[in-house]
Structure formats: C-alpha cells, structure tokens
Coordinates of C-alpha atoms in Angstrom, one line a residue:
Chain A
M1 CA 57.8 11.5 315.7
G2 CA 54.9 9.9 314.8
R3 CA 52.3 10.7 312.1
N4 CA 53.1 11.9 309.0
L5 CA 53.3 14.7 308.1
I6 CA 53.6 14.1 304.6
E7 CA 52.9 12.6 301.8
I8 CA 54.8 12.1 299.1
K9 CA 52.9 9.0 296.5
N10 CA 53.1 8.7 292.9
L11 CA 54.7 12.1 291.7
T12 CA 56.2 11.9 288.6
K13 CA 57.8 15.2 286.9
R14 CA 58.8 16.0 283.6
F15 CA 61.1 18.7 281.6
G16 CA 60.0 18.0 277.7
D17 CA 61.3 14.4 277.1
V18 CA 63.1 14.0 279.8
T19 CA 61.4 12.2 283.2
V20 CA 63.3 14.4 286.5
V21 CA 61.5 13.0 288.5
N22 CA 60.6 9.0 288.1
N23 CA 56.5 7.8 290.2
I24 CA 58.4 8.1 293.5
S25 CA 56.7 8.4 296.4
L26 CA 58.2 8.7 300.5
D27 CA 56.5 9.5 303.8
I28 CA 57.8 12.1 305.8
K29 CA 57.0 11.9 309.6
E30 CA 56.7 15.1 312.3
N31 CA 60.1 16.4 313.3
E32 CA 62.2 14.2 311.4
F33 CA 65.0 15.6 309.4
V34 CA 64.4 13.8 306.0
T35 CA 67.5 14.2 303.6
L36 CA 66.9 13.7 299.5
L37 CA 70.6 12.6 298.8
G38 CA 72.0 12.0 295.3
P39 CA 74.3 13.0 292.0
S40 CA 73.5 16.1 290.5
G41 CA 70.4 15.5 288.4
C42 CA 69.0 12.8 290.1
G43 CA 65.6 15.2 290.9
K44 CA 66.5 15.5 293.7
T45 CA 65.9 19.6 294.0
T46 CA 62.6 20.0 291.5
T47 CA 61.4 17.1 294.5
L48 CA 62.2 20.1 296.9
R49 CA 60.6 22.6 294.2
M50 CA 57.4 20.5 294.4
I51 CA 57.2 20.0 297.5
G52 CA 57.8 24.3 298.0
G53 CA 55.2 25.0 294.8
F54 CA 58.1 26.2 292.9
E55 CA 56.8 23.4 290.2
E56 CA 54.3 21.8 289.3
P57 CA 53.8 17.3 290.1
D58 CA 52.9 15.9 285.7
E59 CA 51.6 12.6 287.9
G60 CA 51.4 12.0 291.5
Q61 CA 49.4 14.0 294.7
I62 CA 51.5 15.2 297.2
F63 CA 49.6 15.5 300.9
F64 CA 50.3 17.2 303.5
E65 CA 48.2 16.9 306.9
G66 CA 46.1 14.5 304.7
K67 CA 45.0 17.1 303.1
L68 CA 45.6 17.7 298.6
L69 CA 48.5 20.2 298.3
N70 CA 48.5 19.9 294.9
P71 CA 46.7 22.7 293.8
I72 CA 47.5 25.6 296.0
P73 CA 50.2 28.2 295.5
A74 CA 53.9 28.6 296.9
Y75 CA 52.7 31.6 299.1
K76 CA 49.1 29.6 300.5
R77 CA 51.6 26.9 302.0
N78 CA 52.2 26.9 305.7
I79 CA 56.5 25.6 304.3
N80 CA 59.0 27.8 303.7
T81 CA 62.3 27.1 302.2
V82 CA 66.1 28.1 302.2
F83 CA 67.0 28.5 299.2
Q84 CA 70.5 27.6 297.5
R85 CA 72.9 30.8 297.1
Y86 CA 69.7 32.0 299.8
A87 CA 68.2 34.4 297.3
L88 CA 67.9 37.2 300.2
F89 CA 66.8 41.0 299.8
T90 CA 69.5 43.2 299.4
H91 CA 67.6 46.1 299.4
M92 CA 66.3 45.8 302.6
N93 CA 68.6 45.2 306.2
V94 CA 68.0 41.6 307.5
F95 CA 66.0 42.7 309.6
E96 CA 63.5 43.4 307.0
N97 CA 64.1 40.2 305.5
I98 CA 63.4 38.3 308.4
A99 CA 60.2 40.5 308.7
F100 CA 58.6 40.7 305.3
G101 CA 57.2 36.9 306.4
L102 CA 55.4 38.9 309.2
R103 CA 54.0 42.0 307.7
I104 CA 52.1 39.9 304.4
K105 CA 50.4 38.6 307.3
K106 CA 50.0 41.9 309.3
I107 CA 51.1 40.4 312.2
P108 CA 51.5 43.3 314.6
K109 CA 54.6 46.0 314.8
N110 CA 55.9 45.3 318.2
E111 CA 55.0 41.0 318.0
I112 CA 56.4 41.5 314.4
E113 CA 60.2 42.7 317.0
K114 CA 59.9 40.9 318.9
R115 CA 59.5 37.1 317.3
V116 CA 62.1 39.2 315.0
K117 CA 64.3 39.5 317.7
R118 CA 63.4 36.2 318.9
M119 CA 65.1 34.9 315.5
L120 CA 68.4 36.4 315.0
K121 CA 69.4 35.2 319.0
L122 CA 68.3 31.9 317.7
V123 CA 70.8 32.5 314.1
D124 CA 73.1 34.4 316.8
L125 CA 72.6 37.6 314.7
E126 CA 71.7 39.7 318.2
G127 CA 72.7 43.6 316.9
F128 CA 73.0 42.8 313.0
E129 CA 69.3 45.0 312.4
E130 CA 70.6 47.3 310.4
R131 CA 72.9 45.6 308.7
Y132 CA 72.1 45.0 304.2
V133 CA 72.6 41.8 303.7
D134 CA 74.8 42.6 301.0
S135 CA 77.1 43.8 303.9
L136 CA 77.5 40.2 305.4
S137 CA 79.6 37.2 305.1
G138 CA 78.6 34.0 303.2
G139 CA 77.9 32.5 306.4
Q140 CA 75.9 35.2 307.6
Q141 CA 74.0 35.4 304.6
Q142 CA 72.7 31.9 305.2
R143 CA 71.5 32.2 309.0
V144 CA 69.3 35.2 308.1
A145 CA 68.4 32.9 305.3
I146 CA 67.6 30.2 308.0
A147 CA 65.6 33.4 310.4
R148 CA 63.6 34.4 307.5
A149 CA 62.5 31.5 307.4
L150 CA 61.5 30.4 310.0
V151 CA 60.4 33.4 311.8
N152 CA 56.7 31.5 310.4
E153 CA 56.7 29.4 312.2
P154 CA 56.3 27.2 308.8
K155 CA 55.6 22.6 310.2
V156 CA 58.0 22.6 307.6
L157 CA 62.2 24.0 306.2
L158 CA 62.5 22.9 302.8
L159 CA 66.9 23.2 302.7
D160 CA 68.1 23.0 299.4
E161 CA 71.9 22.4 299.5
P162 CA 72.1 25.2 301.6
L163 CA 75.6 24.8 303.5
G164 CA 77.0 24.5 299.3
A165 CA 78.4 28.0 299.0
L166 CA 80.2 27.9 302.4
D167 CA 84.0 27.0 302.9
L168 CA 84.2 23.5 304.8
K169 CA 84.9 24.5 308.4
L170 CA 82.1 26.8 308.2
R171 CA 80.1 24.1 306.2
K172 CA 80.8 21.3 309.3
E173 CA 79.9 24.2 311.6
M174 CA 76.7 24.4 310.0
Q175 CA 75.7 21.5 309.5
I176 CA 76.0 21.0 313.7
E177 CA 73.8 24.7 314.6
L178 CA 71.1 24.0 312.7
L179 CA 70.9 20.2 313.4
D180 CA 71.0 22.6 316.9
M181 CA 68.1 24.2 315.7
Q182 CA 66.5 22.2 314.0
R183 CA 66.2 19.7 317.2
S184 CA 65.4 23.4 319.0
V185 CA 62.7 24.5 317.2
G186 CA 60.7 20.8 316.2
I187 CA 60.2 21.2 312.6
T188 CA 60.3 19.3 309.9
F189 CA 63.3 20.2 307.9
I190 CA 63.2 18.7 304.4
Y191 CA 67.1 19.1 303.4
V192 CA 68.9 18.8 299.8
T193 CA 72.1 17.9 299.1
H194 CA 74.5 15.4 297.1
D195 CA 77.0 15.3 300.5
Q196 CA 76.7 11.6 302.2
E197 CA 78.9 12.6 304.6
E198 CA 76.5 15.7 305.8
A199 CA 73.7 13.7 304.3
L200 CA 75.0 10.9 307.2
T201 CA 75.5 13.4 309.9
M202 CA 72.8 15.4 310.0
S203 CA 69.8 12.6 308.6
D204 CA 67.5 10.7 310.4
T205 CA 66.1 9.0 307.3
I206 CA 68.0 9.5 304.7
V207 CA 66.4 9.6 300.6
V208 CA 68.9 8.1 298.6
M209 CA 67.8 9.4 294.4
N210 CA 69.1 8.5 291.3
N211 CA 67.7 9.0 287.8
G212 CA 64.7 10.4 288.9
V213 CA 63.7 7.1 291.1
I214 CA 64.6 6.1 295.2
Q215 CA 66.8 3.9 295.0
Q216 CA 67.0 3.5 299.6
V217 CA 64.9 4.9 302.1
G218 CA 67.3 4.1 305.5
T219 CA 68.8 5.5 307.9
P220 CA 71.7 6.8 308.1
E221 CA 73.1 3.8 309.7
D222 CA 71.0 1.3 307.3
I223 CA 72.4 3.2 304.7
Y224 CA 76.0 3.2 305.5
N225 CA 75.7 -0.5 306.0
E226 CA 73.5 -2.3 304.1
P227 CA 73.0 -0.5 301.2
I228 CA 70.5 -2.1 298.3
N229 CA 72.8 -1.9 295.5
R230 CA 75.8 -1.2 293.6
F231 CA 74.5 3.0 293.3
V232 CA 73.4 3.8 296.7
A233 CA 76.6 1.1 297.9
D234 CA 79.1 3.4 295.7
F235 CA 78.0 7.0 296.2
I236 CA 77.9 6.5 300.0
G237 CA 81.2 6.3 301.3
E238 CA 83.9 4.6 299.7
S239 CA 83.8 0.6 299.5
N240 CA 84.6 -2.2 297.2
I241 CA 82.7 -3.5 295.3
I242 CA 82.5 -7.0 293.9
E243 CA 80.4 -9.3 291.2
A244 CA 80.0 -12.3 293.1
I245 CA 77.6 -15.1 293.0
M246 CA 75.6 -16.9 296.2
P247 CA 76.5 -20.4 296.1
E248 CA 74.1 -21.4 298.7
D249 CA 73.1 -19.2 302.3
C250 CA 75.6 -17.1 304.0
K251 CA 78.2 -18.3 301.4
V252 CA 79.5 -15.6 298.7
A253 CA 81.6 -17.1 296.0
F254 CA 84.4 -15.2 293.7
D255 CA 87.7 -15.0 292.2
N256 CA 88.1 -18.9 293.7
V257 CA 87.7 -17.7 297.3
V258 CA 84.5 -18.2 299.6
L259 CA 83.6 -16.1 302.5
D260 CA 81.1 -17.0 305.0
C261 CA 79.0 -13.6 305.4
V262 CA 74.7 -13.5 307.6
D263 CA 72.9 -13.4 304.1
K264 CA 70.8 -15.6 303.1
G265 CA 66.7 -16.1 300.7
F266 CA 68.6 -16.2 297.6
A267 CA 68.9 -18.4 295.2
P268 CA 71.7 -21.0 294.6
N269 CA 74.3 -20.5 293.0
E270 CA 72.5 -15.6 292.4
P271 CA 74.5 -14.0 290.5
V272 CA 74.4 -10.5 293.7
D273 CA 77.2 -8.4 294.3
I274 CA 78.4 -7.6 297.3
V275 CA 80.2 -4.5 299.2
I276 CA 83.3 -4.2 301.1
R277 CA 84.1 -1.0 303.2
P278 CA 87.9 -0.8 302.8
E279 CA 87.5 -0.1 306.9
D280 CA 85.9 -3.2 307.2
I281 CA 89.3 -5.4 305.7
R282 CA 91.4 -6.2 308.3
I283 CA 95.5 -6.8 307.5
V284 CA 98.0 -9.8 308.6
T285 CA 101.6 -9.7 308.7
N286 CA 101.3 -13.9 307.4
P287 CA 99.3 -14.1 304.1
D288 CA 98.3 -17.6 304.5
E289 CA 96.8 -16.8 308.1
G290 CA 94.6 -14.6 305.2
M291 CA 91.6 -14.9 303.7
I292 CA 92.3 -13.4 300.6
K293 CA 95.6 -13.2 299.1
G294 CA 97.6 -9.5 297.9
T295 CA 100.7 -7.3 297.1
V296 CA 100.5 -3.5 298.3
R297 CA 100.1 -1.2 295.0
S298 CA 99.7 1.9 296.9
V299 CA 100.5 3.9 300.1
V300 CA 98.6 7.1 300.2
F301 CA 98.6 8.4 304.1
K302 CA 94.6 10.0 304.7
G303 CA 95.4 11.6 308.5
V304 CA 93.3 9.5 309.8
H305 CA 94.4 6.3 308.5
Y306 CA 96.3 5.6 305.8
E307 CA 94.9 4.0 302.5
M308 CA 96.2 1.0 301.0
I309 CA 95.9 0.0 298.0
I310 CA 96.2 -4.4 297.7
E311 CA 96.2 -6.3 294.1
S312 CA 95.0 -10.1 295.3
D313 CA 95.9 -12.2 293.1
A314 CA 93.3 -13.3 291.3
G315 CA 94.4 -9.5 290.2
R316 CA 91.6 -7.1 292.5
E317 CA 92.8 -4.0 293.7
Y318 CA 91.1 -4.3 296.9
M319 CA 91.1 -0.4 299.2
V320 CA 92.1 -0.7 302.6
H321 CA 92.3 1.3 304.6
R322 CA 93.8 1.1 307.9
T323 CA 95.6 3.9 310.9
I324 CA 99.5 1.4 309.6
A325 CA 100.2 1.1 307.2
F326 CA 102.3 -1.7 304.9
P327 CA 104.9 -1.3 302.7
V328 CA 104.2 -1.9 298.9
G329 CA 105.6 -4.3 297.6
S330 CA 104.6 -6.4 300.7
Y331 CA 102.8 -9.7 300.9
V332 CA 99.8 -9.7 302.2
G333 CA 96.0 -11.5 303.9
M334 CA 93.4 -9.5 303.7
N335 CA 90.1 -10.7 306.2
V336 CA 86.8 -9.8 306.2
Q337 CA 84.0 -11.1 308.9
P338 CA 81.4 -12.6 308.3
F339 CA 78.8 -9.2 308.2
D340 CA 80.9 -6.3 307.8
I341 CA 79.6 -8.5 303.6
Q342 CA 76.7 -6.9 302.7
V343 CA 75.6 -8.9 300.0
M344 CA 72.3 -6.9 297.4
K345 CA 70.9 -8.1 294.0
R346 CA 72.2 -8.0 291.0
G347 CA 71.8 -4.4 289.8
D348 CA 73.4 -2.8 286.1
P349 CA 76.6 -2.9 286.1
L350 CA 77.8 1.3 286.9
Chain B
M1 CA 109.1 62.7 279.3
S2 CA 106.8 59.9 277.5
K3 CA 103.9 60.7 280.5
A4 CA 103.9 64.7 279.1
L5 CA 103.9 63.2 276.0
K6 CA 100.3 61.5 276.4
R7 CA 99.1 64.2 278.4
I8 CA 99.5 67.1 276.4
Y9 CA 97.3 64.5 273.2
M10 CA 94.8 64.1 276.1
G11 CA 94.7 67.4 276.5
I12 CA 94.4 68.3 272.7
I13 CA 91.5 65.6 271.8
Y14 CA 89.9 67.0 274.7
L15 CA 90.2 70.8 273.8
F16 CA 88.9 69.8 269.8
L17 CA 85.9 67.9 271.4
Y18 CA 85.2 70.7 273.3
A19 CA 86.2 74.1 271.8
P20 CA 83.5 74.1 270.0
I21 CA 81.0 74.4 272.9
I22 CA 82.8 76.1 275.3
V23 CA 83.3 78.6 272.3
L24 CA 79.1 78.5 272.5
I25 CA 78.5 79.0 276.3
V26 CA 81.5 82.8 275.7
F27 CA 79.7 84.1 273.7
S28 CA 75.9 83.2 274.9
F29 CA 77.6 85.7 277.3
N30 CA 78.0 87.8 275.1
K31 CA 76.3 91.6 274.6
S32 CA 78.2 92.4 271.7
K33 CA 75.9 90.5 269.3
S34 CA 79.0 89.9 266.5
R35 CA 80.4 86.9 266.2
G36 CA 84.0 87.1 266.4
Q37 CA 84.0 90.1 268.9
W38 CA 83.6 90.6 272.7
G39 CA 82.4 93.0 273.6
G40 CA 81.3 92.4 277.4
F41 CA 79.6 89.8 279.1
T42 CA 75.2 90.1 279.3
L43 CA 72.4 87.5 280.3
D44 CA 70.5 89.7 278.8
W45 CA 69.8 86.4 275.8
Y46 CA 69.0 84.4 278.6
A47 CA 66.5 87.3 279.4
E48 CA 65.1 87.6 275.8
L49 CA 64.7 83.5 276.0
F50 CA 62.4 82.7 278.3
Q51 CA 60.7 86.2 277.0
S52 CA 60.0 85.1 273.4
R53 CA 56.1 82.6 273.0
Q54 CA 57.5 81.2 270.7
I55 CA 61.2 79.9 272.9
R56 CA 59.2 79.0 276.5
E57 CA 55.8 77.3 274.1
A58 CA 59.3 75.0 272.5
L59 CA 60.0 74.3 275.5
Y60 CA 56.8 73.8 277.0
F61 CA 56.8 70.8 274.6
T62 CA 59.9 69.5 274.2
L63 CA 59.5 68.8 278.8
L64 CA 55.9 67.7 278.5
I65 CA 57.0 65.7 275.6
A66 CA 61.0 64.0 277.3
V67 CA 58.7 63.7 281.1
L68 CA 55.8 61.4 279.1
S69 CA 57.7 59.1 277.1
T70 CA 60.2 58.0 279.5
I71 CA 57.0 57.5 281.3
I72 CA 56.0 54.9 279.1
S73 CA 58.3 54.0 277.8
T74 CA 60.3 52.4 281.8
I75 CA 57.3 51.2 282.2
V76 CA 56.8 49.3 278.7
G77 CA 61.3 48.7 278.9
T78 CA 60.4 47.0 282.0
I79 CA 57.9 45.1 281.7
A80 CA 59.3 44.0 278.4
A81 CA 62.5 43.1 280.6
L82 CA 61.1 41.5 282.6
G83 CA 59.6 38.9 279.6
I84 CA 62.7 38.7 278.2
N85 CA 64.8 37.7 281.4
N86 CA 62.8 34.6 281.4
M87 CA 63.3 33.6 278.4
G88 CA 64.9 30.7 277.2
K89 CA 68.5 31.4 276.3
F90 CA 67.5 31.5 272.1
S91 CA 64.2 33.2 272.1
R92 CA 66.5 35.7 275.1
T93 CA 69.5 36.7 272.1
V94 CA 67.2 36.5 268.8
I95 CA 65.0 39.4 271.1
L96 CA 67.5 40.9 271.9
N97 CA 69.2 41.5 268.7
I98 CA 66.3 42.8 267.2
N99 CA 66.1 45.3 270.2
N100 CA 70.2 46.0 269.6
L101 CA 69.1 46.9 266.0
P102 CA 66.9 50.5 266.5
V103 CA 69.6 51.2 268.8
L104 CA 72.3 50.9 266.1
N105 CA 70.5 52.2 263.1
P106 CA 70.7 56.0 262.5
D107 CA 68.1 58.0 264.1
I108 CA 67.6 59.9 260.1
V109 CA 66.3 55.8 258.6
T110 CA 64.4 55.5 262.7
G111 CA 63.4 58.9 262.0
V112 CA 62.0 58.5 257.9
A113 CA 60.6 56.1 258.4
L114 CA 58.3 56.6 261.6
M115 CA 56.9 59.3 259.4
T116 CA 56.6 56.7 256.1
L117 CA 54.5 55.2 258.9
F118 CA 52.7 57.5 260.1
T119 CA 52.1 59.0 256.7
S120 CA 51.1 55.7 255.3
L121 CA 48.8 54.5 258.1
K122 CA 47.3 58.5 257.8
V123 CA 47.8 59.5 261.1
E124 CA 47.9 63.1 261.4
L125 CA 51.9 64.0 262.3
G126 CA 52.0 66.1 264.9
F127 CA 52.1 66.5 269.4
V128 CA 51.0 62.9 269.4
T129 CA 53.6 60.9 266.5
M130 CA 56.2 62.1 267.7
L131 CA 55.5 61.2 271.5
I132 CA 55.1 57.6 269.8
S133 CA 58.0 58.3 268.1
H134 CA 60.8 59.0 271.1
I135 CA 58.8 56.0 273.1
V136 CA 59.9 54.0 270.6
F137 CA 63.3 55.2 270.1
S138 CA 63.8 54.9 274.3
I139 CA 62.2 51.6 275.3
P140 CA 65.1 49.5 274.0
Y141 CA 67.4 51.6 276.3
V142 CA 65.1 51.0 279.3
I143 CA 64.9 47.2 278.2
L144 CA 69.0 48.2 278.0
S145 CA 69.5 49.0 281.2
V146 CA 67.2 47.3 284.0
L147 CA 67.9 43.1 281.6
P148 CA 71.8 43.3 283.7
K149 CA 69.3 44.4 287.1
L150 CA 67.8 41.7 286.6
R151 CA 70.7 39.2 285.0
Q152 CA 73.2 39.8 289.1
M153 CA 69.1 39.1 291.3
N154 CA 69.2 35.9 292.0
K155 CA 66.9 34.3 290.1
H156 CA 65.2 32.0 293.3
I157 CA 63.8 36.0 294.7
A158 CA 60.9 35.6 293.3
E159 CA 59.6 32.1 294.9
A160 CA 61.0 33.9 297.5
A161 CA 58.9 35.8 298.2
M162 CA 55.8 33.6 297.5
D163 CA 57.9 30.8 299.8
L164 CA 56.3 33.8 302.4
G165 CA 53.1 34.1 301.4
A166 CA 54.1 37.3 298.5
T167 CA 51.7 36.2 296.4
P168 CA 52.6 37.1 292.9
S169 CA 51.9 41.0 292.4
Y170 CA 53.2 42.0 296.2
A171 CA 56.0 39.8 294.9
L172 CA 57.4 42.2 292.2
R173 CA 55.8 45.3 294.0
K174 CA 57.6 45.0 296.5
V175 CA 61.3 42.2 296.5
I176 CA 61.6 42.7 292.7
I177 CA 60.4 46.5 291.5
P178 CA 62.9 47.3 294.4
E179 CA 65.8 45.0 293.4
I180 CA 66.0 46.5 290.4
F181 CA 65.3 49.9 290.4
P182 CA 68.9 51.3 290.4
G183 CA 68.4 49.7 286.7
I184 CA 65.1 51.7 286.0
I185 CA 66.1 55.0 287.3
S186 CA 69.1 54.8 285.1
G187 CA 67.0 54.1 282.4
A188 CA 64.8 56.5 283.2
L189 CA 67.1 59.0 282.9
M190 CA 68.4 57.8 279.8
A191 CA 65.2 58.2 278.1
F192 CA 64.5 61.6 278.8
T193 CA 68.1 62.4 278.0
L194 CA 67.5 61.1 274.6
S195 CA 64.6 62.6 274.3
I196 CA 65.9 66.2 274.9
D197 CA 68.2 65.5 272.9
D198 CA 67.5 64.5 270.1
F199 CA 66.6 66.8 266.6
V200 CA 66.9 64.1 263.3
I201 CA 63.4 61.5 265.1
S202 CA 61.3 65.0 265.8
F203 CA 62.2 66.9 263.1
F204 CA 60.8 63.7 260.9
T205 CA 57.3 62.9 263.4
A206 CA 56.8 66.3 264.4
G207 CA 54.8 67.7 262.0
T208 CA 54.5 71.0 261.8
S209 CA 51.9 72.1 264.3
V210 CA 54.4 71.5 267.9
T211 CA 58.8 72.7 267.8
N212 CA 60.0 71.4 270.6
L213 CA 63.6 73.2 271.6
S214 CA 66.0 71.7 268.8
I215 CA 63.8 71.9 265.7
L216 CA 63.0 75.9 266.8
I217 CA 67.3 76.0 267.3
Y218 CA 67.6 74.5 263.3
S219 CA 64.4 76.8 262.0
M220 CA 66.4 80.0 264.1
A221 CA 70.0 79.2 263.3
K222 CA 68.4 79.1 259.4
R223 CA 67.9 82.5 259.5
G224 CA 70.9 83.2 260.4
I225 CA 72.9 82.4 263.9
K226 CA 71.7 85.2 266.3
P227 CA 72.9 85.3 269.9
T228 CA 70.0 83.8 272.2
I229 CA 70.5 80.2 270.0
N230 CA 74.0 80.0 272.1
A231 CA 71.6 81.3 275.0
L232 CA 69.5 78.0 273.7
S233 CA 72.0 75.8 273.2
T234 CA 74.1 76.3 276.2
L235 CA 70.8 75.3 278.6
M236 CA 70.1 72.6 276.6
F237 CA 74.0 70.9 276.9
V238 CA 73.7 71.2 280.8
T239 CA 70.9 70.4 280.9
V240 CA 72.1 66.9 279.2
L241 CA 75.2 67.2 280.9
I242 CA 74.0 67.2 284.7
L243 CA 71.7 63.7 283.6
M244 CA 74.6 62.1 281.6
L245 CA 77.4 62.8 285.8
I246 CA 74.2 61.6 287.4
I247 CA 73.4 58.8 285.0
N248 CA 77.5 57.8 285.7
K249 CA 77.2 58.3 288.8
K250 CA 74.8 56.1 290.2
S251 CA 75.5 54.0 287.1
G252 CA 79.5 54.3 288.5
K253 CA 78.3 52.1 292.4
G254 CA 79.8 49.0 290.6
E255 CA 76.5 48.8 288.4
E256 CA 77.7 47.4 284.9
I257 CA 77.5 50.7 282.3
L258 CA 75.8 51.4 280.1
L259 CA 76.9 53.6 276.4

C-alpha cells in the first residue's frame, strides 16, 4: 500500500430528480481492500458503476493513476468487475467464459490456455473447463466470475455484492477465499456490500455511505469503535445510542447520571449522541455497585452470548450482551468503562 | 371407468380435428379421380404436381417469399426486441400492446388494410407488396419469441462483456446474439411457417402477377377439386407439421412456448 491508485473528486450522479451520489470524494490506494458499505439505495453501487464506466457522473472526476477516467469507455478501462448474480455467458463453457477478455486482447492461444489454467487453479475449479456455467452451483459460478475478471490482470477489481446470492455458510467460506485471492494477486479490490459483518471481516478500509453521502471512512476498528455519528453507530453492529450533553470535557450526562468518558473538545453543555456497545456493559448483581440501576426485562439466548434488555430506573432500555444470563425481573447494576463510551456530534434524529 | 371416458372423449376431439386432413392425405394417394371411391394406391398426382409449370412457379414464389420475409422479419424483429427490452416499464408495455394487436387482428382485416394502403399509395400489387405484407405480419411473432429470452438474460451481461474489453458491437455479436439465439431461431421458424401457411393476406396483396401455393390451391379448387390439390395440400401440411415439430422441440427445452 502506498500511493493513490484511484482518486474520486466531488462525484455527483442524479437519476431524474433524485441525487443518488452526492458530491463524494475518496482516495483509494494500491492493493487496498476498500468496502463501500451502506443500506440499499445509498449510492454505493452507483459509485462502483461510475468507476467501472457503466454510469456517467453528472459532476466531478475520477482519476486512475493520475489520469482522468471520465471520458474513457468501460471497455478501455484497465478495471474489471464481478457483477451481482455473476452475469456469466451461458452459451459458453467455463474455459471460454474466462478466456473471453484474453481473446479480445488477441493474446496467443497457448498463452490463453496457460493463463486460464492458472486462474482455474486459483479459484479451485480445475477440471471444470468444459462445463457449461448453467450446470454449476452458485458458489462455483461465483468463482468463474472472479476468474473471468482476474485473468485480465486488472489493477482494480470491482465487486458488486458478489456473495449476495450465496447461503450463509458458503458466504463465509468465500469471504476468506476472496481475501486470500486478493492477498495473493496483490490488486486493489473495491467491494460493495450492505452486510456490515462482511465489511468488518474483509476490508482494509470501510466507506460507510447513506443517502449518497459518505458518512465515515476508516479501518474496521475505527468504524466499529469510533462511529462518527448515529447512522454509522446504528448501521455497524448493535448499539445503545443515547442523547446526552457534555457538561465538561470527559463527562457525559443523561437521565440524572454523569459518566466519565475520554472525549474532549466539545463546548460546555453541548448536546451529543453517545454510543455504548451491548458487549461493553458489565452487569453487577448488587445494584448499588452500578453506575446505572435497572431491571432485567428479557433474556434471549444468541449462541455465543445472551442478549438482555435492561430497563433503567429512568425508563431507558439498554441492550446488553453477556455470556452469563441474569433472570428476568432481577434488579441489577450496570457499569461502563470510560473508553467504551463513544461521543458523537448530535446529528439528525434517526 | 372415468379414465376410459376421458380417453374416448379425447379420441373424438382429435378425430374431429384431424379427420379432414387424414381424408385429404388418403385421397392424395387415390388412383380413382372421383371422390369417395378408393381406386388403389398411386403417386401419380404427386408426379403430376411437379410437371405443372404453374405449380412449380407457385412453389418457387412461396419459398422465395418465405425465405426473404423470414430473414428480413427476423432481423427487424430481433433489433426491435433489443430496443423494447431496454425501454422503461411504461413504454415497454405500450409498445408490446401495439405489437400484440396485429397478432390478434383477423387476417382478413390485415389483408384488406394492406391492400388499401398499397393502392392508396399507388403501389402496384405484386411480388414486392406480398413480400412486404409477409414481413409485416411476421415481425410481431419474432418480437414475441425473442423478448422472453432477453428478459431471462442477466441484465448485466452486456456490461460484463464490455467490462472485459468488448466494444458494444463486439458484445452484441459475440454475447447478446448467441445468448438469445434459441429465441431468434424459434422466431425465424415461426415467421417461415406463417409465411408458407398464409392465404388470406397473400390473396389481398399479391395482385395478379404472382401466385403462391395457397392462392393457387384456392383458384384450382374454385374450378373443382382435382386430386393434385390433395397432393399439394398434403405436402404443405407435412411441411408445416415438420416446422411446428421443430419449433415445439426447441421451445420444449425449458423455454417459453409461444402459441
């Protein structure tokens, strides 16, 4: 990783009256695994399609290795795409699907054969050359789509919800395989998904988008631990979001309690949103030892942990994840460490 | 019991449907000239068919028109289907309804309308007008058989081809056309069958200079049924039957059946 491969500057795209991508700017580095994450309709796919050349931006520029990409048609860009639902050529066998791009480039026959074979090995589909894509399973089709793109040795691979059509178990396997492939071929991946877990698992950098606007750019840890606003906090994992004020630096106040935190630089008594992740709330059996007291309202077993809803005396409900369950109706105390409280500027209410 | 009844019922229906054709076929091999009397097996009427210059000429026009109208309507219909497929939902529905209207329209109306159009434009009725008419009534069928294939296709497939370096025209030739080829073929077979099959529209648009087989049979029949007509009709029936079998076999493979 090092220099910028793609630079997006003030990109805007409208469909009729709707602004789908609104003035976004983003730098993508070489060999980076970047994920565009957001709910459907947030503009992530449109952004990807503009990089691929399938949509024309209304405003703004995309630079690729310093050169303006806007006027270059899709078929002349050194970028390849893995499409949603793969878009394989059903009238061709696996070999011909993968060789398609090489044949256009007029690569010699024996060279094509070599490179296709190498790709089939990479995606673990050796011996499938003669098979027609219709006869393959979803996961196998997925691999063919990836091989068909990677065989052209692009500098950037765009992936548009590539695992969306697979079942959970296969999806998890393919996530790991995709990561391995990205590491072994050493190219930039730009990955679009609405699955926050997938984004956290795979990415070097996550770009969270909503309503055509970039909300936050950061490493998975940054995004998870220090969400910049309510939207990011709510979209990435489960969280307790509380409206509070900051009476002074390193203090937040709400519901007649004042908690210590580590954030500074807000104006005195500035209204803020704070995020407490469910796994960061500790429960003590003696209510008096807790910063917040409350009654357990429900307990649901989630496999790794129990999900409990605890209602505080002030009537606020907290979601808490613990490996030990507390019986419904019991009166307990809750504690939160200062660094587990993430303070955010107050945004629009969700 | 009820199963046997069902079978008998089916048998009667099919008997009604096919009895006339069976009689026609049987009599095309009848040595006796009179109808209703079996005079022994013969192929004479078939031999006589091919000796008649008039019939040979009608056959020539029938096939020429069928081939030309098939080629042209398949090309035009396929291009139209590609365009329709890329339209928005509203315009697509409108265009498809306009497209379906001629399919449902009685042939006689289409035939008279075309004749009126040609004469009002002072175009002399003949080979060209008949060819144009055949192209016109075939196009909607081609569109109807190509469109489902396009709708089935992954909508990103053209983009995938271009993504891999194909120019738009290369993508059309090497990816889109092959992907929808089964639909194009069944559309072409449909157009060919309809063209050979057609009498009404041909009758109104052919004028006096050209005669195809169906018009010839009609005019021969007016002068009294000769056994050669039976032979000729039998050949036409068999041709159309074979074409229909091919179409059904193609569309039977999990693809949408048209008619």
